[in-house]
CSV table of C-alpha atoms in Angstrom, one decimal:
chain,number,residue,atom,x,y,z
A,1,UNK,CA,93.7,110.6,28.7
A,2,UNK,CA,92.8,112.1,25.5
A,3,UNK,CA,89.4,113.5,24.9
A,4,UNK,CA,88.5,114.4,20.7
A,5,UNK,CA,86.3,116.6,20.0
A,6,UNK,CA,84.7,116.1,16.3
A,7,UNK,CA,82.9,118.9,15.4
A,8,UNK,CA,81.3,120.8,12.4
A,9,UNK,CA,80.6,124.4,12.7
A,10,UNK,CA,76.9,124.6,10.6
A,11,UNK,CA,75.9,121.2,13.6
A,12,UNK,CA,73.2,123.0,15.6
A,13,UNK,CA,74.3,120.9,18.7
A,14,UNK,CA,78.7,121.3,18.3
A,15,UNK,CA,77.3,124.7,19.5
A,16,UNK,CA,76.0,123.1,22.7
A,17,UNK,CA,79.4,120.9,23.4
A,18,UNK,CA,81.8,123.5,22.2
A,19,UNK,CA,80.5,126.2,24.2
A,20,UNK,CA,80.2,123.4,27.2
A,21,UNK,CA,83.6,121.4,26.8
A,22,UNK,CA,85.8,123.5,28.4
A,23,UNK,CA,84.2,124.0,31.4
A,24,UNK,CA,83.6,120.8,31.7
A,25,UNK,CA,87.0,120.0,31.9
A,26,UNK,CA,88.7,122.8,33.7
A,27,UNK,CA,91.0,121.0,36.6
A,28,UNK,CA,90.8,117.6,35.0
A,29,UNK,CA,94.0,116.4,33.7
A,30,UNK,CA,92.3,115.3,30.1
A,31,UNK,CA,94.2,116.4,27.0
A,32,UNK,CA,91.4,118.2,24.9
A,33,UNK,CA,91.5,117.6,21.0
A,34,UNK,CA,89.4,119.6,18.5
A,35,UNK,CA,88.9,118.2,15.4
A,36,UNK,CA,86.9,120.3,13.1
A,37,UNK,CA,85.6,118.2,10.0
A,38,UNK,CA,83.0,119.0,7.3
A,39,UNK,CA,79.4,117.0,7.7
A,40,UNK,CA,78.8,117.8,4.2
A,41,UNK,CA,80.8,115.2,2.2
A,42,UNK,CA,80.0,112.9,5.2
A,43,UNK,CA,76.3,113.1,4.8
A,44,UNK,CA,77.1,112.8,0.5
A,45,UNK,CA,78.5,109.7,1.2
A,46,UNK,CA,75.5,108.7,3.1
A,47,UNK,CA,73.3,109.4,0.3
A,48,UNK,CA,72.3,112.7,2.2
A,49,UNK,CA,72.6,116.3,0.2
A,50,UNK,CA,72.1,118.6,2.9
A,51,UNK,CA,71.1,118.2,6.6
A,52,UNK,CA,68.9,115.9,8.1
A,53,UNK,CA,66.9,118.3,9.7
A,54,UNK,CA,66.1,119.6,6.2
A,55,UNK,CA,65.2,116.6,4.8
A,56,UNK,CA,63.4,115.7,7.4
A,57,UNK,CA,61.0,118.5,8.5
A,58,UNK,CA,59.0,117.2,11.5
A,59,UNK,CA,62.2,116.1,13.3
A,60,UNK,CA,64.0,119.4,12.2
A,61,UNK,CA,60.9,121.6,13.9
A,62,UNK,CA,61.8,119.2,16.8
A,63,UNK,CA,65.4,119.9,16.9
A,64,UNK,CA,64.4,123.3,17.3
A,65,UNK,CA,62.6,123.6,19.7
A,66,UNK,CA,64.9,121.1,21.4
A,67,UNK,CA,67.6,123.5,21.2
A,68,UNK,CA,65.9,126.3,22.8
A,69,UNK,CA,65.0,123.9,25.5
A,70,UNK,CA,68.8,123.4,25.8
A,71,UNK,CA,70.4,126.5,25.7
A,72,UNK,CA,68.3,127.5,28.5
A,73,UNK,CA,69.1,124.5,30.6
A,74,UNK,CA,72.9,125.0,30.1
A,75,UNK,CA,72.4,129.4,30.0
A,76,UNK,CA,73.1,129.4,26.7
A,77,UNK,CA,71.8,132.4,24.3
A,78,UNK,CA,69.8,131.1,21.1
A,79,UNK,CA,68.2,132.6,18.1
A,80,UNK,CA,67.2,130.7,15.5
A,81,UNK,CA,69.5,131.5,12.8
A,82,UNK,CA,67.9,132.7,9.2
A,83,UNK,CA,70.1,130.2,7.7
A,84,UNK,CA,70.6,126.7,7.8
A,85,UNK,CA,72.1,124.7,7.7
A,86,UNK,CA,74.9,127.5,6.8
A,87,UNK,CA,78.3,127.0,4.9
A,88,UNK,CA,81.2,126.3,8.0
A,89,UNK,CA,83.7,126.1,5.4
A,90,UNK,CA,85.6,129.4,6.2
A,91,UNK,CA,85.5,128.8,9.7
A,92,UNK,CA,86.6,125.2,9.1
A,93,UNK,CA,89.6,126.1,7.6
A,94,UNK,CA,90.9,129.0,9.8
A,95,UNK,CA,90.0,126.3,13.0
A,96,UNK,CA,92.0,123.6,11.1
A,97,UNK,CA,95.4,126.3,10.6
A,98,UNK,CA,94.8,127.2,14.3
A,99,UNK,CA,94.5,124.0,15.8
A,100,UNK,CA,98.0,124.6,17.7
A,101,UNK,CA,97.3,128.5,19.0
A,102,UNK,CA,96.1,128.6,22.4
A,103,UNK,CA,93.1,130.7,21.3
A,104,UNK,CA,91.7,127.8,19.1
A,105,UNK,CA,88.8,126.9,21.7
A,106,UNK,CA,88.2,130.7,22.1
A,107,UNK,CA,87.4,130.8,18.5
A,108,UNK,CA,85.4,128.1,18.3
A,109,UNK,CA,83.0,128.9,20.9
A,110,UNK,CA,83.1,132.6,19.7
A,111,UNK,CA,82.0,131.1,16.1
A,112,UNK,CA,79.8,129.1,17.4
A,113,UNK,CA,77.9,131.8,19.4
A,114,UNK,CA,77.9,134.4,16.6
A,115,UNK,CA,75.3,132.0,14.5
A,116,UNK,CA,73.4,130.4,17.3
A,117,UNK,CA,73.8,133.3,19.5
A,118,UNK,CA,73.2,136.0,17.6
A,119,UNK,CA,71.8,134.4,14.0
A,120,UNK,CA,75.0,136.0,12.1
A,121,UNK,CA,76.0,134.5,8.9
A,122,UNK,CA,79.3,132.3,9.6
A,123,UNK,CA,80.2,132.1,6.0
A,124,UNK,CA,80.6,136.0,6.2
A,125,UNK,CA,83.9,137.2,5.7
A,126,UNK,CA,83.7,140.1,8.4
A,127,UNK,CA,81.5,138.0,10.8
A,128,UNK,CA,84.8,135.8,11.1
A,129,UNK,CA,86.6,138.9,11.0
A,130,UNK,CA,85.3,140.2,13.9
A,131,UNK,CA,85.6,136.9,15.8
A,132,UNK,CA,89.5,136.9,14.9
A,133,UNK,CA,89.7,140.0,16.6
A,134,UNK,CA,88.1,139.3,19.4
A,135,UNK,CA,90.5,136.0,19.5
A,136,UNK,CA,93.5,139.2,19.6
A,137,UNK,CA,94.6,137.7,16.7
A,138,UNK,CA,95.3,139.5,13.0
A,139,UNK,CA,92.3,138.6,10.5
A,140,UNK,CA,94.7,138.9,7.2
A,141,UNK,CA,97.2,136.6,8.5
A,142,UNK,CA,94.6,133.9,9.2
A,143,UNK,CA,92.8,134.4,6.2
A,144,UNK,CA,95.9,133.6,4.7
A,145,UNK,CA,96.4,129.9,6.5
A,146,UNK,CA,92.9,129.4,5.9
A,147,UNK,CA,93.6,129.5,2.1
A,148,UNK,CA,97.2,127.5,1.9
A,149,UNK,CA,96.5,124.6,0.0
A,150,UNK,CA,98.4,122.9,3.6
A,151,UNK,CA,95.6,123.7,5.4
A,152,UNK,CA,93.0,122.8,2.8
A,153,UNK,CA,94.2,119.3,2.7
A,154,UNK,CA,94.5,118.7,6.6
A,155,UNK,CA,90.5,119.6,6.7
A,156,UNK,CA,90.3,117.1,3.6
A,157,UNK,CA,92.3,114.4,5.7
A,158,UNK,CA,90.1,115.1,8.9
A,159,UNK,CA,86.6,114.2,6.8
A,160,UNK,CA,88.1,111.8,5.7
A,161,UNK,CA,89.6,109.8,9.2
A,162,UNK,CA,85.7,110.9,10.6
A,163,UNK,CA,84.1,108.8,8.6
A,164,UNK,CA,86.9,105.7,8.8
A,165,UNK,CA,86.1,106.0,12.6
A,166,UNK,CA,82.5,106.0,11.4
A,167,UNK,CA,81.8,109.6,12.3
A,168,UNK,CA,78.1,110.0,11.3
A,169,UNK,CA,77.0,112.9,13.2
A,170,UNK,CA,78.2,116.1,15.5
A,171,UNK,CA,79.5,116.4,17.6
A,172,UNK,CA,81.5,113.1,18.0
A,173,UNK,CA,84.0,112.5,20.8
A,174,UNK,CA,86.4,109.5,20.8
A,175,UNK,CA,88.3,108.5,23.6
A,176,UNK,CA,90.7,105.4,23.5
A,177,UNK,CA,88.7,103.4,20.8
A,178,UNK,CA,85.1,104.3,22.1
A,179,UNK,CA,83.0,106.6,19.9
A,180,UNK,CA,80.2,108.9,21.3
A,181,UNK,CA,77.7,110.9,19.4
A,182,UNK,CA,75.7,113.9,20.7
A,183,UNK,CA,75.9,116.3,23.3
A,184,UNK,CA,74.1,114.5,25.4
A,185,UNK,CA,77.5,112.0,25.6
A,186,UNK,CA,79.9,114.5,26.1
A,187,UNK,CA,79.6,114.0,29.9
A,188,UNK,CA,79.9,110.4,29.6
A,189,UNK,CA,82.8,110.6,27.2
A,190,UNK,CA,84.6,112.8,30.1
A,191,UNK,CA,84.1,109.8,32.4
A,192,UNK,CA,85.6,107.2,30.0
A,193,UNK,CA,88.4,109.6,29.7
A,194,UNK,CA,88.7,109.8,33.8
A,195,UNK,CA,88.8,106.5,34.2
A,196,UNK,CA,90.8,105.3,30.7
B,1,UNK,CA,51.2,117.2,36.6
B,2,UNK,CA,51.0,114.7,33.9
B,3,UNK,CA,54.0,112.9,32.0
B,4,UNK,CA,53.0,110.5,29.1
B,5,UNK,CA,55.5,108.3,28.0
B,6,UNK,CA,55.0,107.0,24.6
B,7,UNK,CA,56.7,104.4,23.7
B,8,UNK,CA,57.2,100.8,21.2
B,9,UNK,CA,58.1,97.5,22.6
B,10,UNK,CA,60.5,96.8,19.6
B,11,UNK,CA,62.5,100.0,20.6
B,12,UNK,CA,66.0,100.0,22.1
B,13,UNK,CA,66.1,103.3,23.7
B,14,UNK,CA,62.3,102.6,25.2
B,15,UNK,CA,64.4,100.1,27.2
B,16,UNK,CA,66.3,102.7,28.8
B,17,UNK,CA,63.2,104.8,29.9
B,18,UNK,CA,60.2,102.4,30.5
B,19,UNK,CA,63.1,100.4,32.9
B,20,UNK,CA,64.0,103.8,34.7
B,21,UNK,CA,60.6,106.0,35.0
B,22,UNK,CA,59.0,104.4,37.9
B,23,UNK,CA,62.0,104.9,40.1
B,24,UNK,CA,62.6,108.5,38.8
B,25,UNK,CA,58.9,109.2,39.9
B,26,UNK,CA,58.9,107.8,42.9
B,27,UNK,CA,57.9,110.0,45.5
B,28,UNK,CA,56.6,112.9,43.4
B,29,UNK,CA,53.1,114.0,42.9
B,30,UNK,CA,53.6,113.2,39.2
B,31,UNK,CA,50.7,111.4,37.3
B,32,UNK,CA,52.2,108.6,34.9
B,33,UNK,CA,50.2,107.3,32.0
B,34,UNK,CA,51.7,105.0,29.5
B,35,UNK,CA,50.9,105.4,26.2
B,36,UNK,CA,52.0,102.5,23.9
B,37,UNK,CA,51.3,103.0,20.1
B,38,UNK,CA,53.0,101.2,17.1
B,39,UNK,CA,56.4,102.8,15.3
B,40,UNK,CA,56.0,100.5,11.9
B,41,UNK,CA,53.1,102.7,10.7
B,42,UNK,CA,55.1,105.8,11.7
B,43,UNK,CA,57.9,105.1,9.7
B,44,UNK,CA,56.1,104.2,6.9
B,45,UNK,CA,53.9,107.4,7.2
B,46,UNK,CA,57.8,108.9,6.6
B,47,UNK,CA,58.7,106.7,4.0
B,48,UNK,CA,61.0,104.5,6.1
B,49,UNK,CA,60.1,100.4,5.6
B,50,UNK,CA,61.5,99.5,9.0
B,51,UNK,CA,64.2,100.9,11.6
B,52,UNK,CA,66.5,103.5,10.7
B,53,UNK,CA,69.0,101.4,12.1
B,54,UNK,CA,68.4,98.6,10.2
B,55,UNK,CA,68.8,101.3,6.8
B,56,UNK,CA,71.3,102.9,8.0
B,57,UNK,CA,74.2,100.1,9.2
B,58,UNK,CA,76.6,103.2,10.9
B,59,UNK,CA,74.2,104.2,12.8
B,60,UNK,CA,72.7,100.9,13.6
B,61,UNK,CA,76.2,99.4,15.0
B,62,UNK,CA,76.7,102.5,17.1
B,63,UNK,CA,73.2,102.4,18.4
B,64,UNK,CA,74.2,98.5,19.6
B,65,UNK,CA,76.9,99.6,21.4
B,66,UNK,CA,75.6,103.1,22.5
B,67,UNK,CA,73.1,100.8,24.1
B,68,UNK,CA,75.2,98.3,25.6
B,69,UNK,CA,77.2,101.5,27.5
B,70,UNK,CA,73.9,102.9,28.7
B,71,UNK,CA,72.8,99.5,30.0
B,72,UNK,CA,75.7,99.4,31.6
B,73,UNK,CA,75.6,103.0,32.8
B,74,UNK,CA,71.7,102.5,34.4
B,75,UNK,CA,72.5,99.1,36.0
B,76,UNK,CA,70.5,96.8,33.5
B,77,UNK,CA,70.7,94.0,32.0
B,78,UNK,CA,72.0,93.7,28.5
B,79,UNK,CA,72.3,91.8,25.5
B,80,UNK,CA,71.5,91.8,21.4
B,81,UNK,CA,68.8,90.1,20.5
B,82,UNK,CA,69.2,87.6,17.7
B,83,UNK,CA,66.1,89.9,15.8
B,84,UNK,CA,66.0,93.3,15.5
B,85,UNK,CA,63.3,94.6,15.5
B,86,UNK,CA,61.5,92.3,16.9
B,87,UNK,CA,57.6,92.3,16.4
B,88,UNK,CA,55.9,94.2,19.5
B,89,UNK,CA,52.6,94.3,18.3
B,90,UNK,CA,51.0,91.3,20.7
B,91,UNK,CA,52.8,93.0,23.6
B,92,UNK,CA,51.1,96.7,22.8
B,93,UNK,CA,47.9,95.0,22.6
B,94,UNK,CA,47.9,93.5,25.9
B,95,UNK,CA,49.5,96.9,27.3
B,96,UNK,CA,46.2,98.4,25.8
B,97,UNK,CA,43.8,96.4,27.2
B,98,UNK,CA,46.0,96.6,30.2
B,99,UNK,CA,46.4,100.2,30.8
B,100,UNK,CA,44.2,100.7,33.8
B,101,UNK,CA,45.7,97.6,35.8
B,102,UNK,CA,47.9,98.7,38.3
B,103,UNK,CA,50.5,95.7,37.1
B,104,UNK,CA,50.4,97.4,33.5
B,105,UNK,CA,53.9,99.2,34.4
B,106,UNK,CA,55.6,95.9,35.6
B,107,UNK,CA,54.0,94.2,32.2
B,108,UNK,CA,56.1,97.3,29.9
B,109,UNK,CA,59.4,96.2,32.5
B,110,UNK,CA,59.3,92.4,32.3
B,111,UNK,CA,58.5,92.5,28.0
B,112,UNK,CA,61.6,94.9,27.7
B,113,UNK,CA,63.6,92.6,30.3
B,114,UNK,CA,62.8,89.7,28.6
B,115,UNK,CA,63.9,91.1,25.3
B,116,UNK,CA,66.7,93.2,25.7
B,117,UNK,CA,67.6,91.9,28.7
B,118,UNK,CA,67.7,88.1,28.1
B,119,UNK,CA,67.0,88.3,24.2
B,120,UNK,CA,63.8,86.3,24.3
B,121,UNK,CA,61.7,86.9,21.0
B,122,UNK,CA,58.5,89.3,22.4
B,123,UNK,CA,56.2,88.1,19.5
B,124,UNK,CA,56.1,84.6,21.1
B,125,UNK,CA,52.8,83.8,22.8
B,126,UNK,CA,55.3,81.6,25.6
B,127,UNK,CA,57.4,84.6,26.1
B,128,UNK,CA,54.3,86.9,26.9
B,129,UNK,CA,52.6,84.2,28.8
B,130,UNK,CA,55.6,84.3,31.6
B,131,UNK,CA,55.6,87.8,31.8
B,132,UNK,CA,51.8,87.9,32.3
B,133,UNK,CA,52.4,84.8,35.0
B,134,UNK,CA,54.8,87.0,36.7
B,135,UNK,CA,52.5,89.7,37.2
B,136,UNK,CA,50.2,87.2,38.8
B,137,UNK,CA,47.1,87.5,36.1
B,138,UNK,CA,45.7,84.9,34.2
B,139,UNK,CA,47.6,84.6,30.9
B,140,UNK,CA,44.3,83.4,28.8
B,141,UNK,CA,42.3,86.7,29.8
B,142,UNK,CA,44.7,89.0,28.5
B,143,UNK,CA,45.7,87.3,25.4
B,144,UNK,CA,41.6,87.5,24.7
B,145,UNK,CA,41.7,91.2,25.4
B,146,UNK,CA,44.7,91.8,23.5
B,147,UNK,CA,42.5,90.2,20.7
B,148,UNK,CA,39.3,92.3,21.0
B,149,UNK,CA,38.2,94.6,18.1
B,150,UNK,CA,38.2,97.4,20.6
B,151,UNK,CA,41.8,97.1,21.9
B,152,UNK,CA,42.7,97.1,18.5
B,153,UNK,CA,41.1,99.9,17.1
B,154,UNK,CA,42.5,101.8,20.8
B,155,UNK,CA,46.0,101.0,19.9
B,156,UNK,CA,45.6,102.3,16.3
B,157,UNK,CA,44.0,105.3,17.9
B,158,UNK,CA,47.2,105.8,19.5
B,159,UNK,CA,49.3,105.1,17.0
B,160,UNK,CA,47.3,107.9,15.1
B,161,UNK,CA,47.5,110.3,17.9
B,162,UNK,CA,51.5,109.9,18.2
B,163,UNK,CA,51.5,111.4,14.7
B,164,UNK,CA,49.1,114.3,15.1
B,165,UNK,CA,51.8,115.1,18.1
B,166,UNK,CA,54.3,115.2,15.7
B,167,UNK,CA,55.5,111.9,17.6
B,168,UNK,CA,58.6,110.1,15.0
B,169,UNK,CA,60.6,107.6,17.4
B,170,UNK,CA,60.6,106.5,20.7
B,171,UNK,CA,60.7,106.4,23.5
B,172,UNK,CA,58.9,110.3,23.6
B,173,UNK,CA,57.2,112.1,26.3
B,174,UNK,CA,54.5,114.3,26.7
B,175,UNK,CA,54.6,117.1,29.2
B,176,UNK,CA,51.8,120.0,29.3
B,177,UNK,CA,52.3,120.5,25.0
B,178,UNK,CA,56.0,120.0,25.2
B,179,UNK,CA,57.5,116.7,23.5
B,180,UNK,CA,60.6,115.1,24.1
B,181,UNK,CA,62.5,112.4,22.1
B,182,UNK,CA,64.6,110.0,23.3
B,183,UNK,CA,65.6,108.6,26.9
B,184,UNK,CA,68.2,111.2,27.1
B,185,UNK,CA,65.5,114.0,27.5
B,186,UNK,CA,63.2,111.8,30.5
B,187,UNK,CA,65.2,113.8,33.3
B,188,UNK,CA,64.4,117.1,31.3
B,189,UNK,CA,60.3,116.0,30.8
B,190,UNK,CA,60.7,115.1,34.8
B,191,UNK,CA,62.0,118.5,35.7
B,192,UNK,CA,59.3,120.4,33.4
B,193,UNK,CA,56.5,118.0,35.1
B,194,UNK,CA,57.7,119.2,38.6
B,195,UNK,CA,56.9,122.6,37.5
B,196,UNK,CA,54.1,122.9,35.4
């Protein structure tokens, strides 16, 4: 069964599921999906114009600390980044180009880990740089699907089927017709999938 | 070491939690205390005139049928209530005056049985009166607590208190100074309890 994996890169908790996902699933025979979106123009069309956890103060010092709390259960480094939430767009689009290269996942959770792992600035062209690189991949060739109007629109198109499957939130995982939110469902999702 | 669970009698997700604790702490030197307080005032303290879900529909059909998964998940019974949410404050009263009885536990378990588990409407004095018959006390005594100027300034007190602790949905729990939100973090509070 297929397991999708709706995530946005700036979503303090995709960092928990990406970096957990494929672990999770090593020797199951479920077909992994990513599906990198933007939360932005979903939460604009919520009436939203940044994150949640901005708007809302007292639950974003929450999410904080809950995220400490959950790196540490799962081994995960953290550091509060110095920006959030910050722009995924960049990393969005070379994900989207990607999405058939074996070394998609790789550079998701390398992402991922540069700005909850080490606070770097996502939107920065040579923090993604280096992540290409470490993916053995060539930056200026990526760069360059990143920026083909193709690749533009497929991100566009993804936004837009999250919220017709009424994606709120990430990460999202849908399996069959059932939608999960949070990390905390990503191990039931896996069971649905198991069993679907 | 102590674990408070605060939680609201209207509230889905204290459902999940108030059903499972007692079983979770059985047979560990963990000290229980229940701590009901009201969620209306804390929403409105945050600018919210009733349950998110009830603003925000997405959200609030996912959470019906995120709900009816975990019921199913946890081995409990399960359906929507015609109201949501329902109005708890009778049954936090009684809880209040109730808190040092050693049936106060089964009291938070039958009012959340009766409501999410058979859809009964918790502000009805009938609906209260079986649950106190089932905990074999005499119905009149506690509805005459439940009305006593100091029960109701105690449960205000609460209510008060969940905000100082930065307390903004439930259920929540209390460990040492660490706070938790939601049922999905009561085997985390457990594990930090068994430590501490």
């Amino acid at each position: 069964m297929k397991l999708e994996i709706w995530f946005e890169f700036a979503s303090t908790y995709s960092y928990l599921s990406v970096s957990r996902i494929e672990e999770l699933l090593n020797g199951t025979q479920i077909d992994l999906a990513w599906r990198p979106f933007l939360l932005g123009p979903i939460f604009r069309g919520r009436g939203l114009d940044t994150s949640p956890f901005i708007i809302d103060s007292i639950k974003g010092a929450y999410m904080w600390r809950d995220m400490e709390r959950c790196c540490k259960k799962y081994g995960l480094p953290f550091v509060r980044p110095p920006i959030f939430p910050m722009n995924g767009l960049s990393a969005a689009r070379i994900m989207t180009a990607a999405l058939s290269e074996t070394w998609s996942g790789d550079f998701a959770r390398l992402v991922f880990a540069a700005q909850f792992g080490c606070g770097a600035d996502i939107s920065d062209e040579a923090v993604l740089r280096r992540v290409l690189e470490d993916c053995d991949v060539t930056p200026d060739e990526w760069f360059a699907k990143a920026k083909q109007s193709l690749t533009k629109s497929k991100l566009r198109e993804a936004t837009e089927q999250a919220r017709t499957l009424g994606i709120f939130g990430a990460p999202s995982f849908l399996v069959g017709d059932e939608l999960f939110w949070g990390d905390d469902r990503l191990e039931d999702a896996i069971a649905l999938a198991h069993v679907l």
